[in-house]
Amino acid sequence: MKTSTVIKKLSMVGAGAALFGAATSFVTLPASAAVTVLDFENIAPYPNNNNVFVQGFYNGGTSSDGTTGTNYGVEFSSNALLICLNTPGISCSNTSRGGLGNPNSQKGALFFLSGSQTFMNLASGFDTGFSFFYTAINQAGSISVYDGLNGTGSLLASLSLPTTSSNCDPVYSAGFCPFVPVGVGFAGIAKSVSFAGVANQIVFDDITFGSVTPDPKPVPEPASVLGLLAIGFLGAGSVLKRKLK
């Protein structure tokens, strides 16, 4: 049997990871917006203790740490937390990008420690789809897209998230690694997305609007990954945090 693991860890030691292929899709912001990526960087000083809430950081407001990011009109629900990602020489959780993907998106990501889901709201709406990276090594997660805020209105799309591999380089000291690209398409105008799973068992990063591939500019995905788009509609499971014995 596989021992369940957890994402959050309040210590500072080493970190590590590798990459795992998956599915992606596409999002378009209204009014001809460019590709937009929420990378969860600079929400709090690095390293940190995984206790900073995202709140209005991307909506013209502040995080619980008082920091302000670019105003994309995106608000997260009250349980949405920044997770500190391990880098070589620094271990602040059990999660890492493993040096893969955008080199400027290696220190922070999105997770939650309470409830079974967290919501992302965009009041102006978006269409076509969206994409992101995630890691979940023990239990299944899911994504649901709604045409109302906070998961209200009609369900436009849903996506099951399979469990991911755990095969990081030991230098990153992270079980939740690597992250996998995935996406979902839909018809209509979406105003909220539910990121669901077991608390402290799934992590999301580089949430991307306006591209079939999450954060496409720094590290384009190979054609083989794009060919796996349909896999995003299959069921699965995931977990991020390491349980202590």
PDB file of C-alpha atoms in Angstrom, residues 21-28 128-134 142-145 157-162 179-186 205-215 225-234:
ATOM      1  CA  GLY A  21       2.798  14.921 -19.540  1.00  0.00           C
ATOM      2  CA  ALA A  22      -0.964  15.445 -19.642  1.00  0.00           C
ATOM      3  CA  ALA A  23      -3.797  17.411 -21.189  1.00  0.00           C
ATOM      4  CA  THR A  24      -4.328  21.040 -22.002  1.00  0.00           C
ATOM      5  CA  SER A  25      -6.909  23.364 -23.475  1.00  0.00           C
ATOM      6  CA  PHE A  26      -7.652  26.969 -24.098  1.00  0.00           C
ATOM      7  CA  VAL A  27      -9.129  30.169 -22.696  1.00  0.00           C
ATOM      8  CA  THR A  28      -9.992  33.572 -24.143  1.00  0.00           C
ATOM      9  CA  THR A 128     -13.376  28.889 -24.855  1.00  0.00           C
ATOM     10  CA  GLY A 129     -11.481  27.302 -21.941  1.00  0.00           C
ATOM     11  CA  PHE A 130      -8.440  27.579 -19.718  1.00  0.00           C
ATOM     12  CA  SER A 131      -5.274  25.638 -18.825  1.00  0.00           C
ATOM     13  CA  PHE A 132      -2.937  25.113 -15.888  1.00  0.00           C
ATOM     14  CA  PHE A 133      -0.431  22.771 -14.250  1.00  0.00           C
ATOM     15  CA  TYR A 134      -1.200  20.584 -11.236  1.00  0.00           C
ATOM     16  CA  SER A 142     -11.499  17.807 -10.471  1.00  0.00           C
ATOM     17  CA  ILE A 143     -12.276  21.112 -12.156  1.00  0.00           C
ATOM     18  CA  SER A 144     -15.750  22.530 -12.815  1.00  0.00           C
ATOM     19  CA  VAL A 145     -16.550  25.615 -14.899  1.00  0.00           C
ATOM     20  CA  ALA A 157     -17.670  21.909 -18.247  1.00  0.00           C
ATOM     21  CA  SER A 158     -16.127  19.495 -15.790  1.00  0.00           C
ATOM     22  CA  LEU A 159     -12.786  17.757 -15.831  1.00  0.00           C
ATOM     23  CA  SER A 160     -11.439  14.899 -13.726  1.00  0.00           C
ATOM     24  CA  LEU A 161      -7.776  15.139 -12.739  1.00  0.00           C
ATOM     25  CA  PRO A 162      -5.872  11.842 -12.595  1.00  0.00           C
ATOM     26  CA  PHE A 179       3.417  19.170 -12.241  1.00  0.00           C
ATOM     27  CA  VAL A 180       1.247  18.117 -15.204  1.00  0.00           C
ATOM     28  CA  PRO A 181      -0.324  20.384 -17.876  1.00  0.00           C
ATOM     29  CA  VAL A 182      -4.093  20.093 -18.354  1.00  0.00           C
ATOM     30  CA  GLY A 183      -6.976  22.098 -19.828  1.00  0.00           C
ATOM     31  CA  VAL A 184     -10.687  22.067 -20.592  1.00  0.00           C
ATOM     32  CA  GLY A 185     -12.823  23.719 -23.265  1.00  0.00           C
ATOM     33  CA  PHE A 186     -16.469  24.796 -23.115  1.00  0.00           C
ATOM     34  CA  ASP A 205       0.080  26.608 -10.845  1.00  0.00           C
ATOM     35  CA  ASP A 206       0.333  28.821 -13.941  1.00  0.00           C
ATOM     36  CA  ILE A 207      -3.425  29.153 -14.454  1.00  0.00           C
ATOM     37  CA  THR A 208      -3.555  30.448 -18.031  1.00  0.00           C
ATOM     38  CA  PHE A 209      -6.203  32.362 -19.988  1.00  0.00           C
ATOM     39  CA  GLY A 210      -5.908  32.727 -23.754  1.00  0.00           C
ATOM     40  CA  SER A 211      -3.838  29.660 -24.688  1.00  0.00           C
ATOM     41  CA  VAL A 212      -4.306  25.939 -25.250  1.00  0.00           C
ATOM     42  CA  THR A 213      -1.087  25.382 -23.283  1.00  0.00           C
ATOM     43  CA  PRO A 214      -0.459  26.607 -19.729  1.00  0.00           C
ATOM     44  CA  ASP A 215       2.137  29.397 -19.645  1.00  0.00           C
ATOM     45  CA  VAL A 225       1.285  16.694 -25.031  1.00  0.00           C
ATOM     46  CA  LEU A 226      -1.188  18.625 -27.158  1.00  0.00           C
ATOM     47  CA  GLY A 227      -2.356  15.326 -28.582  1.00  0.00           C
ATOM     48  CA  LEU A 228      -3.407  14.263 -25.095  1.00  0.00           C
ATOM     49  CA  LEU A 229      -6.045  16.989 -24.824  1.00  0.00           C
ATOM     50  CA  ALA A 230      -8.880  14.494 -24.642  1.00  0.00           C
ATOM     51  CA  ILE A 231      -7.337  12.826 -21.616  1.00  0.00           C
ATOM     52  CA  GLY A 232      -8.383  15.823 -19.594  1.00  0.00           C
ATOM     53  CA  PHE A 233     -11.928  14.505 -19.639  1.00  0.00           C
ATOM     54  CA  LEU A 234     -11.013  11.222 -17.965  1.00  0.00           C
TER      55      LEU A 234
END
